[in-house]
Coordinates of C-alpha atoms in Angstrom, one line a residue:
M1 CA 203.4 -1.5 176.0
K2 CA 203.9 1.8 175.1
P3 CA 202.8 4.8 177.3
S4 CA 200.0 6.5 177.2
S5 CA 199.7 10.5 175.2
A6 CA 199.1 12.0 178.3
A7 CA 201.7 10.3 180.6
Q8 CA 204.3 11.3 177.6
E9 CA 202.4 14.8 177.8
R10 CA 203.6 14.8 182.1
S11 CA 207.4 14.0 181.6
A12 CA 207.3 16.1 178.2
D13 CA 206.1 19.1 180.7
S14 CA 208.6 17.8 183.4
A15 CA 211.6 17.9 181.3
T16 CA 210.5 21.7 179.7
L17 CA 210.0 22.3 183.8
L18 CA 213.3 21.2 184.6
S19 CA 214.9 22.7 181.3
A20 CA 213.3 25.9 182.9
L21 CA 215.1 25.8 186.2
V22 CA 217.8 25.1 185.1
V23 CA 217.8 28.5 182.7
A24 CA 216.9 30.3 185.9
G25 CA 219.9 29.0 187.9
L26 CA 221.5 29.9 185.1
A27 CA 219.8 33.7 184.7
A28 CA 220.5 33.8 188.7
S29 CA 224.5 33.4 188.3
L30 CA 224.4 35.3 185.5
L31 CA 223.4 38.1 188.0
A32 CA 224.9 37.7 190.7
A33 CA 228.1 37.5 188.9
G34 CA 226.8 40.9 187.4
A35 CA 226.4 42.5 191.2
A36 CA 229.8 41.5 192.6
V37 CA 232.1 42.7 189.7
P38 CA 231.3 47.5 188.2
V39 CA 228.7 47.5 186.1
V40 CA 230.6 51.0 185.0
A41 CA 233.8 51.4 184.0
G42 CA 235.9 52.7 187.3
A43 CA 233.3 52.6 189.8
E44 CA 232.0 51.1 192.5
P45 CA 228.5 50.4 195.0
A46 CA 228.3 52.6 197.9
F47 CA 228.1 50.1 200.1
A48 CA 228.8 45.9 200.0
S49 CA 225.4 45.6 198.3
A50 CA 226.8 41.8 196.6
P51 CA 225.7 39.5 199.4
L52 CA 222.4 41.0 199.7
L53 CA 221.9 41.3 195.4
D54 CA 223.1 37.4 195.5
V55 CA 220.4 36.3 197.5
L56 CA 217.6 38.7 196.2
A57 CA 218.8 37.1 192.0
F58 CA 218.6 33.1 194.3
L59 CA 215.6 34.1 195.3
P60 CA 213.2 33.0 192.5
V61 CA 215.1 29.6 191.8
A62 CA 215.2 28.4 195.6
V63 CA 211.6 29.8 195.7
A64 CA 210.4 27.2 193.2
I65 CA 213.3 24.3 193.5
A66 CA 211.4 24.0 197.4
L67 CA 208.4 23.2 195.6
V68 CA 209.3 20.6 193.1
L69 CA 210.8 19.1 195.7
S70 CA 206.9 19.2 197.6
S71 CA 206.1 18.1 194.2
R72 CA 203.6 21.4 193.9
R73 CA 205.7 21.6 190.2
A74 CA 202.9 24.5 188.7
A75 CA 203.7 26.8 191.6
A76 CA 206.9 26.4 190.6
A77 CA 206.5 27.3 186.3
G78 CA 204.8 30.4 188.5
V79 CA 207.0 31.4 190.5
L80 CA 209.4 31.9 187.3
V81 CA 206.5 33.4 185.2
G82 CA 206.5 35.6 187.9
A83 CA 209.5 36.6 188.4
A84 CA 210.0 36.0 184.4
A85 CA 207.3 38.8 183.8
L86 CA 209.5 42.3 185.7
A87 CA 212.4 41.1 182.8
P88 CA 211.8 43.1 181.3
G89 CA 211.3 46.3 183.0
R90 CA 214.7 45.9 184.6
L91 CA 216.4 44.7 181.6
V92 CA 215.6 48.2 180.3
L93 CA 216.4 49.9 183.5
D94 CA 219.9 49.1 184.0
L95 CA 220.7 50.1 179.9
Q96 CA 220.2 53.8 181.9
F97 CA 224.4 53.1 182.6
V98 CA 225.1 52.9 178.9
A99 CA 222.9 56.0 178.3
D100 CA 224.5 57.7 181.0
P101 CA 225.8 56.0 184.2
S102 CA 225.9 59.8 186.0
M103 CA 221.9 59.9 186.3
A104 CA 221.1 56.1 187.0
S105 CA 220.0 56.7 191.1
R106 CA 221.0 53.2 191.9
P107 CA 223.4 53.8 194.3
E108 CA 224.1 49.4 194.9
L109 CA 226.0 49.0 192.0
Y110 CA 227.0 52.6 191.8
M111 CA 227.5 55.3 194.0
P112 CA 229.2 58.6 190.6
G113 CA 231.3 60.9 192.7
D114 CA 231.4 63.1 189.1
L115 CA 229.9 63.9 186.4
V116 CA 231.7 62.0 184.2
T117 CA 230.4 59.6 181.5
R118 CA 231.9 56.2 182.0
A119 CA 231.9 52.8 180.4
P120 CA 229.9 50.3 180.2
A121 CA 232.2 47.0 182.0
A122 CA 231.7 43.9 182.5
G123 CA 229.1 44.3 185.7
L124 CA 226.3 45.2 183.6
W125 CA 226.3 42.8 180.7
L126 CA 226.4 39.7 182.9
L127 CA 223.1 42.2 184.6
L128 CA 221.6 42.1 180.8
A129 CA 221.8 38.3 179.9
G130 CA 220.4 37.6 183.4
H131 CA 217.6 39.0 182.5
L132 CA 217.1 37.2 179.5
A133 CA 217.8 34.2 181.1
A134 CA 215.1 35.5 183.4
A135 CA 212.2 35.8 180.9
V136 CA 213.3 32.1 178.8
A137 CA 213.2 30.5 181.8
G138 CA 209.4 32.1 181.9
L139 CA 208.4 31.0 178.2
L140 CA 210.1 27.9 179.0
A141 CA 207.8 27.3 182.7
L142 CA 205.1 28.9 180.8
R143 CA 204.5 26.0 177.9
A144 CA 205.5 23.6 180.7
V145 CA 202.4 24.5 182.7
G146 CA 200.7 25.1 179.4
G147 CA 197.1 25.2 180.4
K148 CA 196.9 21.9 181.0
P149 CA 195.8 20.9 184.6
T150 CA 196.8 17.6 185.0
L151 CA 200.4 19.8 186.1
A152 CA 199.3 22.0 188.4
V153 CA 197.0 18.9 190.9
G154 CA 200.5 16.6 190.6
T155 CA 201.4 14.1 193.6
P156 CA 200.5 16.2 196.8
A157 CA 202.5 15.2 199.2
S158 CA 200.0 14.8 201.6
S159 CA 196.8 12.3 201.4
E160 CA 194.6 15.3 201.4
P161 CA 192.3 16.2 198.4
S162 CA 194.4 18.9 196.3
A163 CA 191.8 21.8 197.0
D164 CA 192.7 22.4 192.7
S165 CA 190.4 19.4 192.5
D166 CA 187.7 21.5 193.7
E167 CA 186.6 23.8 190.3
E168 CA 183.7 25.5 191.4
G169 CA 186.3 25.8 194.8
V170 CA 189.0 27.2 192.2
Q171 CA 186.7 29.8 190.2
R172 CA 184.8 30.9 193.9
W173 CA 189.1 31.6 194.6
R174 CA 190.2 33.7 192.1
Q175 CA 186.1 35.9 191.8
R176 CA 187.1 36.2 195.2
W177 CA 191.0 38.0 194.8
L178 CA 191.5 39.3 192.1
L179 CA 190.2 42.3 192.4
V180 CA 192.5 42.4 195.7
V181 CA 195.3 41.0 193.5
V182 CA 195.2 43.7 191.0
V183 CA 195.2 46.1 193.6
T184 CA 198.3 45.1 195.1
A185 CA 199.5 45.5 192.3
V186 CA 198.9 48.4 190.7
V187 CA 199.8 49.9 194.7
A188 CA 203.8 47.5 194.4
A189 CA 203.6 49.5 191.2
C190 CA 203.5 52.7 192.2
G191 CA 206.3 52.8 195.2
L192 CA 208.3 51.6 192.4
L193 CA 207.0 55.3 190.3
M194 CA 207.7 57.2 193.3
A195 CA 211.2 57.7 195.0
P196 CA 213.6 55.8 195.9
F197 CA 214.9 57.6 198.1
G198 CA 215.9 60.5 199.4
S199 CA 219.7 62.6 199.1
E200 CA 221.4 64.9 200.1
D201 CA 224.4 64.1 197.5
V202 CA 225.2 66.3 194.9
Y203 CA 225.5 64.1 192.2
L204 CA 223.7 60.9 193.9
L205 CA 219.4 62.3 193.2
G206 CA 216.4 60.7 194.2
R207 CA 214.0 61.0 191.9
N208 CA 210.5 59.1 191.0
A209 CA 209.7 57.8 187.1
F210 CA 208.7 60.9 185.8
E211 CA 211.7 63.4 186.5
G212 CA 214.5 61.1 185.8
P213 CA 215.9 60.1 182.6
A214 CA 214.7 58.3 179.5
A215 CA 215.4 55.0 180.4
A216 CA 215.2 55.0 183.5
M217 CA 211.8 56.4 183.1
A218 CA 211.0 53.5 180.8
G219 CA 211.8 50.5 183.1
H220 CA 210.2 51.7 185.8
L221 CA 206.5 51.7 183.5
L222 CA 207.7 48.9 182.0
L223 CA 207.7 47.9 185.7
A224 CA 204.4 49.7 186.4
C225 CA 203.2 48.0 183.4
A226 CA 203.9 44.7 183.7
L227 CA 202.8 44.3 187.5
P228 CA 198.3 44.0 187.6
V229 CA 198.7 43.1 183.2
G230 CA 200.8 39.9 185.2
A231 CA 199.1 39.3 188.0
A232 CA 195.6 39.5 186.6
F233 CA 196.8 37.8 184.2
L234 CA 198.1 34.0 186.5
I235 CA 194.7 35.0 188.5
T236 CA 192.4 34.8 185.5
S237 CA 194.6 32.7 183.5
S238 CA 194.6 28.9 184.6
A239 CA 192.3 27.6 186.2
T240 CA 194.2 25.9 188.9
A241 CA 195.3 27.9 191.4
D242 CA 198.2 26.2 192.6
F243 CA 200.1 27.9 189.4
A244 CA 198.2 32.2 189.4
R245 CA 199.8 31.8 193.6
G246 CA 202.7 30.0 192.4
G247 CA 202.6 33.0 190.0
L248 CA 202.2 35.9 193.1
A249 CA 204.6 34.8 195.1
G250 CA 206.9 35.4 191.5
L251 CA 205.8 38.8 191.0
A252 CA 206.5 39.8 194.9
V253 CA 210.0 38.4 195.2
G254 CA 210.8 40.1 192.2
V255 CA 209.0 43.6 193.7
T256 CA 210.5 43.3 196.8
A257 CA 214.4 42.3 194.5
L258 CA 213.8 46.1 193.2
A259 CA 212.6 48.0 196.4
A260 CA 215.0 46.2 199.0
P261 CA 218.5 47.8 197.6
H262 CA 217.0 51.2 197.6
V263 CA 215.3 50.7 202.0
V264 CA 219.2 49.2 202.6
S265 CA 220.5 52.1 201.2
G266 CA 218.1 54.7 203.1
A267 CA 219.0 52.9 206.2
S268 CA 222.5 52.0 205.3
L269 CA 224.2 55.6 203.6
E270 CA 224.6 58.7 205.8
A271 CA 224.4 61.5 202.3
V272 CA 220.5 59.2 201.7
D273 CA 217.1 58.8 204.1
L274 CA 214.6 55.7 203.5
S275 CA 211.9 57.7 201.7
S276 CA 208.4 56.1 201.2
G277 CA 208.4 54.6 197.5
P278 CA 210.0 52.0 198.6
V279 CA 208.5 51.1 201.7
V280 CA 205.3 50.9 199.6
A281 CA 206.8 48.6 197.3
L282 CA 207.0 46.6 200.2
A283 CA 203.7 46.6 201.5
G284 CA 201.8 45.5 197.7
A285 CA 204.8 42.6 197.5
A286 CA 203.4 41.6 201.0
G287 CA 200.2 41.9 199.7
L288 CA 200.4 39.6 197.3
L289 CA 202.1 37.3 198.9
A290 CA 199.1 37.4 201.1
V291 CA 196.8 35.6 199.1
A292 CA 198.9 33.6 197.2
A293 CA 199.4 31.9 201.2
T294 CA 195.4 31.1 200.2
R295 CA 194.0 28.2 199.1
P296 CA 190.3 27.4 197.3
R297 CA 188.0 26.0 199.9
G298 CA 186.5 22.9 198.5
R299 CA 183.3 21.8 198.4
A300 CA 182.4 20.7 201.5
E301 CA 184.6 23.4 203.7
A302 CA 182.3 25.6 201.3
A303 CA 179.4 24.0 201.7
A304 CA 180.3 24.2 205.7
L305 CA 180.6 27.7 205.9
T306 CA 177.8 28.8 203.8
D307 CA 174.3 28.0 205.6
H308 CA 172.2 29.4 202.2
D309 CA 173.6 27.0 199.8
Q310 CA 171.0 25.1 199.0
P311 CA 172.5 20.6 198.2
G312 CA 173.8 19.9 195.2
H313 CA 173.9 23.5 193.9
A314 CA 177.7 25.4 194.0
P315 CA 177.4 28.7 196.3
Q316 CA 176.3 31.9 193.4
A317 CA 178.6 34.5 194.9
S318 CA 179.2 35.3 191.1
V319 CA 176.2 37.5 190.4
P320 CA 176.5 39.6 194.2
G321 CA 180.7 40.3 193.3
Q322 CA 179.7 41.4 189.4
L323 CA 177.6 44.7 191.4
R324 CA 180.1 44.8 194.2
L325 CA 182.6 45.0 191.8
Q326 CA 180.7 47.9 189.3
L327 CA 179.1 49.5 192.5
V328 CA 183.0 49.7 193.8
T329 CA 184.3 51.1 191.1
G330 CA 182.4 53.2 190.9
I331 CA 183.3 55.0 193.5
L332 CA 186.6 54.7 192.4
A333 CA 185.7 56.8 190.0
T334 CA 183.7 59.1 191.5
L335 CA 187.1 59.6 194.2
T336 CA 189.4 59.6 190.9
A337 CA 187.4 63.0 189.4
V338 CA 186.8 64.3 192.8
V339 CA 190.9 64.6 193.6
A340 CA 190.8 66.0 189.6
V341 CA 188.6 69.1 190.1
I342 CA 190.7 69.6 193.5
G343 CA 193.8 69.6 191.3
S344 CA 192.8 71.5 188.2
F345 CA 192.3 74.6 191.0
T346 CA 194.5 74.0 193.0
A347 CA 198.3 75.7 192.5
Q348 CA 201.1 73.7 190.8
I349 CA 203.0 76.5 191.4
S350 CA 204.0 78.2 194.8
T351 CA 207.0 81.8 194.3
G352 CA 207.2 82.0 198.6
S353 CA 206.5 85.8 197.3
S354 CA 203.1 88.5 195.8
V355 CA 204.2 87.5 192.5
E356 CA 201.9 85.5 190.9
A357 CA 202.6 82.0 189.4
P358 CA 202.0 80.4 186.1
E359 CA 199.3 77.9 185.4
S360 CA 198.9 74.7 183.4
P361 CA 197.0 75.9 180.1
A362 CA 195.7 71.7 180.6
R363 CA 194.1 72.6 184.3
W364 CA 191.0 72.9 182.2
L365 CA 191.4 69.7 179.7
L366 CA 192.0 67.8 184.2
L367 CA 188.9 69.3 184.6
A368 CA 187.5 68.1 181.8
S369 CA 188.2 65.5 182.2
G370 CA 188.4 64.2 185.9
L371 CA 184.6 65.8 185.3
L372 CA 184.0 62.6 182.9
V373 CA 185.2 59.8 184.7
G374 CA 183.3 61.0 187.3
V375 CA 179.1 61.1 185.5
L376 CA 180.7 57.8 184.4
G377 CA 181.3 57.0 187.7
V378 CA 178.0 57.6 189.1
T379 CA 176.2 55.2 187.0
M380 CA 177.8 53.1 187.9
F381 CA 175.7 53.1 191.1
V382 CA 172.7 52.6 188.6
P383 CA 172.4 48.5 188.3
A384 CA 170.0 48.9 185.5
V385 CA 173.0 50.9 182.8
A386 CA 176.3 50.1 185.1
A387 CA 176.8 46.5 182.6
A388 CA 176.9 48.9 179.8
V389 CA 178.4 52.3 181.2
R390 CA 181.4 50.1 182.4
P391 CA 183.5 49.3 179.3
V392 CA 182.9 53.5 178.4
L393 CA 184.3 54.2 181.9
S394 CA 187.5 51.4 181.1
V395 CA 188.5 53.7 178.8
A396 CA 187.8 56.9 179.8
W397 CA 190.0 56.6 182.9
V398 CA 193.2 57.1 180.0
G399 CA 191.9 60.6 179.6
V400 CA 193.1 61.9 183.3
L401 CA 197.1 60.2 182.7
V402 CA 196.8 62.2 179.3
A403 CA 196.5 66.2 180.9
G404 CA 197.2 65.2 184.9
T405 CA 201.4 64.8 182.9
A406 CA 200.5 67.9 181.1
V407 CA 199.0 69.9 184.5
L408 CA 202.7 68.8 186.3
D409 CA 204.7 69.3 182.7
T410 CA 204.6 73.1 184.3
A411 CA 205.0 72.3 187.5
I412 CA 208.1 70.5 186.8
T413 CA 209.7 72.9 184.2
A414 CA 209.2 76.3 186.5
T415 CA 211.4 73.8 189.7
G416 CA 213.9 72.4 187.3
V417 CA 215.8 75.6 187.0
P418 CA 217.2 76.9 190.6
G419 CA 215.0 79.5 191.9
T420 CA 212.3 81.1 194.3
M421 CA 209.8 78.6 192.9
S422 CA 208.8 75.6 194.0
A423 CA 205.6 72.6 193.6
G424 CA 202.7 74.0 194.6
P425 CA 200.0 71.1 196.4
G426 CA 198.4 71.0 192.6
V427 CA 201.6 68.6 192.2
L428 CA 200.5 66.7 195.1
W429 CA 196.4 65.8 193.5
T430 CA 197.3 65.9 190.1
W431 CA 199.3 62.5 190.8
L432 CA 196.5 61.6 193.4
A433 CA 194.4 61.8 190.2
M434 CA 196.6 60.2 187.7
F435 CA 196.5 57.0 190.5
A436 CA 192.9 57.3 191.4
A437 CA 192.7 56.8 187.3
V438 CA 194.7 54.9 187.7
V439 CA 193.5 51.9 190.2
T440 CA 189.6 52.3 188.4
A441 CA 191.3 50.7 185.2
C442 CA 192.0 48.2 186.5
C443 CA 188.9 47.4 189.2
S444 CA 187.2 48.6 185.4
A445 CA 188.8 45.5 183.9
V446 CA 188.6 43.2 186.8
T447 CA 184.4 43.8 187.1
G448 CA 184.5 42.7 183.4
I449 CA 186.3 40.0 183.8
V450 CA 183.9 38.3 185.9
E451 CA 181.4 40.1 184.1
R452 CA 181.9 38.1 181.0
E453 CA 181.9 35.2 183.4
N454 CA 178.7 35.7 184.2
A455 CA 177.8 36.2 180.9
E456 CA 174.8 33.6 179.0
A457 CA 177.0 33.6 175.9
T458 CA 180.9 33.4 176.7
M459 CA 182.9 34.2 173.3
V460 CA 185.1 31.7 173.0
G461 CA 188.8 31.3 171.4
G462 CA 188.8 34.9 170.9
A463 CA 187.9 35.1 168.2
I464 CA 186.7 37.8 165.8
T465 CA 182.3 38.2 165.6
R466 CA 180.5 39.0 162.9
A467 CA 180.0 42.7 164.2
G468 CA 184.5 43.0 164.2
L469 CA 184.4 42.1 160.9
N470 CA 181.3 44.4 160.9
M471 CA 184.0 46.8 161.8
L472 CA 187.6 46.0 160.6
T473 CA 187.0 49.0 157.9
P474 CA 186.6 52.4 160.5
L475 CA 188.3 50.5 163.0
A476 CA 191.4 50.6 161.0
A477 CA 190.9 54.0 160.1
A478 CA 190.4 54.9 163.5
A479 CA 193.4 52.9 164.3
I480 CA 196.1 55.5 162.1
L481 CA 194.2 58.7 162.8
A482 CA 194.3 58.2 166.8
V483 CA 197.2 57.1 166.8
A484 CA 198.0 60.4 164.4
A485 CA 195.9 62.3 166.8
F486 CA 198.3 61.9 169.6
G487 CA 201.2 62.7 167.8
M488 CA 200.5 65.5 165.8
P489 CA 200.3 68.9 167.5
V490 CA 196.5 70.3 168.9
V491 CA 197.3 74.1 169.2
V492 CA 200.3 75.7 167.3
A493 CA 201.2 78.7 168.2
P494 CA 204.3 81.6 168.5
D495 CA 207.0 81.0 170.6
Y496 CA 204.7 77.9 171.2
V497 CA 206.0 73.9 170.2
E498 CA 204.0 71.9 172.5
P499 CA 205.1 67.9 173.3
G500 CA 204.4 65.2 171.2
L501 CA 205.1 61.7 169.7
W502 CA 208.2 62.3 167.5
S503 CA 209.9 65.1 167.9
D504 CA 209.9 67.5 171.5
F505 CA 209.0 64.7 174.1
G506 CA 208.1 65.4 177.5
T507 CA 206.5 64.5 180.2
P508 CA 203.2 65.5 178.3
S509 CA 204.4 62.8 176.0
W510 CA 204.2 59.4 179.0
G511 CA 201.1 61.2 179.0
L512 CA 200.3 60.7 174.4
L513 CA 201.6 57.3 174.4
A514 CA 199.7 56.2 177.3
G515 CA 196.2 57.1 175.7
A516 CA 197.7 56.2 172.6
I517 CA 198.3 52.2 173.6
T518 CA 194.9 52.4 175.5
V519 CA 193.0 53.1 173.0
L520 CA 194.5 51.4 170.0
A521 CA 194.2 48.4 172.5
V522 CA 190.8 49.1 173.6
L523 CA 189.3 49.2 169.2
A524 CA 191.7 45.6 168.7
L525 CA 189.3 44.2 171.7
A526 CA 186.8 46.0 169.8
T527 CA 186.5 42.8 167.2
I528 CA 185.8 40.2 169.8
S529 CA 183.8 42.1 171.7
R530 CA 180.5 41.1 171.7
S531 CA 178.6 43.6 170.8
A532 CA 176.9 45.9 173.1
R533 CA 180.4 45.7 175.2
A534 CA 182.3 46.6 172.3
A535 CA 179.8 50.0 171.5
G536 CA 180.8 51.1 174.6
L537 CA 184.6 51.3 174.5
L538 CA 183.9 52.4 171.0
V539 CA 181.9 55.4 172.3
G540 CA 184.9 55.6 174.6
V541 CA 187.7 56.1 172.1
A542 CA 185.6 59.2 170.5
A543 CA 185.8 60.6 174.2
V544 CA 189.2 60.2 174.8
L545 CA 189.4 61.5 171.5
G546 CA 187.0 63.9 172.3
L547 CA 188.8 65.5 175.0
R548 CA 192.4 65.3 172.8
A549 CA 190.8 67.9 170.7
A550 CA 189.1 69.7 173.4
A551 CA 193.4 70.8 174.2
L552 CA 192.5 74.2 172.2
P553 CA 189.2 75.5 173.2
L554 CA 189.7 74.7 177.2
G555 CA 193.3 76.1 177.0
E556 CA 194.4 78.1 174.6
G557 CA 193.4 81.7 177.1
H558 CA 196.8 80.8 178.2
I559 CA 198.6 80.6 175.1
A560 CA 198.7 83.7 172.3
G561 CA 197.9 83.7 169.6
A562 CA 196.5 79.4 169.7
G563 CA 195.2 78.1 166.3
A564 CA 193.6 75.0 165.5
G565 CA 196.7 72.3 164.2
P566 CA 196.7 69.5 162.7
G567 CA 196.3 66.9 165.6
L568 CA 192.9 68.6 166.2
W569 CA 191.0 67.7 163.8
L570 CA 193.1 64.2 163.3
A571 CA 191.3 63.9 166.7
L572 CA 187.5 64.3 165.5
A573 CA 188.0 62.3 162.8
G574 CA 189.4 59.1 164.7
A575 CA 186.2 59.7 167.4
T576 CA 183.8 59.6 164.1
A577 CA 185.2 56.6 163.0
A578 CA 184.5 56.2 166.2
M579 CA 181.5 56.2 166.5
I580 CA 180.6 54.9 163.0
A581 CA 182.3 51.7 164.3
A582 CA 179.8 51.6 167.2
G583 CA 177.2 52.3 164.9
I584 CA 178.0 49.1 163.5
A585 CA 177.7 47.4 166.6
V586 CA 174.9 48.6 168.5
A587 CA 173.1 47.6 165.1
D588 CA 174.5 44.8 165.0
A589 CA 172.9 44.2 168.6
R590 CA 169.3 44.2 167.9
S591 CA 170.3 42.4 164.6
A592 CA 170.9 39.5 167.2
R593 CA 168.1 40.8 169.3
G594 CA 165.8 40.4 166.1
R595 CA 167.1 36.4 165.4
A596 CA 166.9 35.7 168.8
D597 CA 162.6 36.3 169.9
V598 CA 162.4 35.4 166.1
E599 CA 164.3 31.4 167.3
G600 CA 162.2 31.8 170.5
Q601 CA 158.8 32.3 168.9
R602 CA 159.0 29.2 167.5

């Protein structure tokens, strides 16, 4: 008798998960070996870090094996996927040892004692191979679950019914914790971007991600992006909560592996002080673990806790949840605006004397970007228009990042030269504005997910809509023009070179890169969005490109001989193309309503 196709699938999934565990064990062994031998020639770590790094390396696979032994295979796969989400960022972070080991702030692997450039050693190649193997293990684990709920349920060790068997309970669990998970992941990401420690050693610099070298900065930014994106993917992509909970635990373990060595460095080294960065990251990891420890409530449990539910009907928590999320998004956007306004009017540089400190020419752009986010945030308090305005806010937030990095460049440049200048209070307010903008974006994205789930008509399979097909030409034009607008200078002047994407890469270039990536992602998303939502997204793109063009009139008063650069005209052209596409989406939405009215009359 041949086994059924379902049994064959379960057998194949089990074999794939076993392969993922084997590869994960190999990855842990490689990472442990890399921590035990020098990463650069003739160098040693600042303290005996090998035991700690070995435990952190084997922790994900140990947790996954324990879950498999307790018949929770989907949770085990989730742990491997969550840990693998951080592997690319960790790999790029370790590449700093190839570029310039003396600039790496990694005392657990290398304690620099001079500025001599040392060649990479065997430990580095073992670490890189370990990160690659961890990524492969995550892909295999993801393939093992394959989106099928059968693997997630498994065979519980106890005779109690699994909470995952109640789809309504899983849905309620997702809606309850989605916002918490994303915001907690953002908190952990911000902790990783902060200074890992304070240092009095002239060769070991404790700098935040934006002040560090290029490779380390890129690695930290990859990690910071992977955390909220990975958390949102894990909690929304599967119909089963076990996989999501395991994935959140894997992310928490990955953050712990990054932050814990810095905590030990600050506590054990005389020249190094513990900073708030790794503590914030560990607090975020603890929050992810706390959510991972929760479980969905079955229908009977939910009914016992909800007196107003009618018999035979599931609790209607989705619409109030949507309204609450819209309200929270509006509050965060308004807070972003307030902090951005304060940052634009507060001194970025302190001279410590009567000499007037230079002002950033981008501070008025920060003011305009913050006010735009604030106006959109205020409209979120009006339920009648909140759903229509939210897609615009989901794009406009990046304008604060573009302006904020340009404002911070003035303080970073001035304080980089030894002298009497130091960072002023405006630096903190600008950082807070950028952080609040990112949190606002995450909350807006979560709100959009809930809105889509609550909509009567949902997109199936991510297919391109009819409006998306009609918009392809202006969308393609907008994408090309947007990349060129962020890459080319908006302001040209004698003795002034504006940082860009392809040349003179500096601190403002990271904001430009964030703006370009956001715009491209939104333009792609518009093709598979419902017409009304696509129109809002495209209006947001036009607003961001308009802010890019506004860098000239808002900053020319502080730059002698300023004139229009090619980036200004490209930004205006891109905004026009985006508005044309938005008009097509609006026309399609009206046409769809007209067809619906006709069919209703029939």
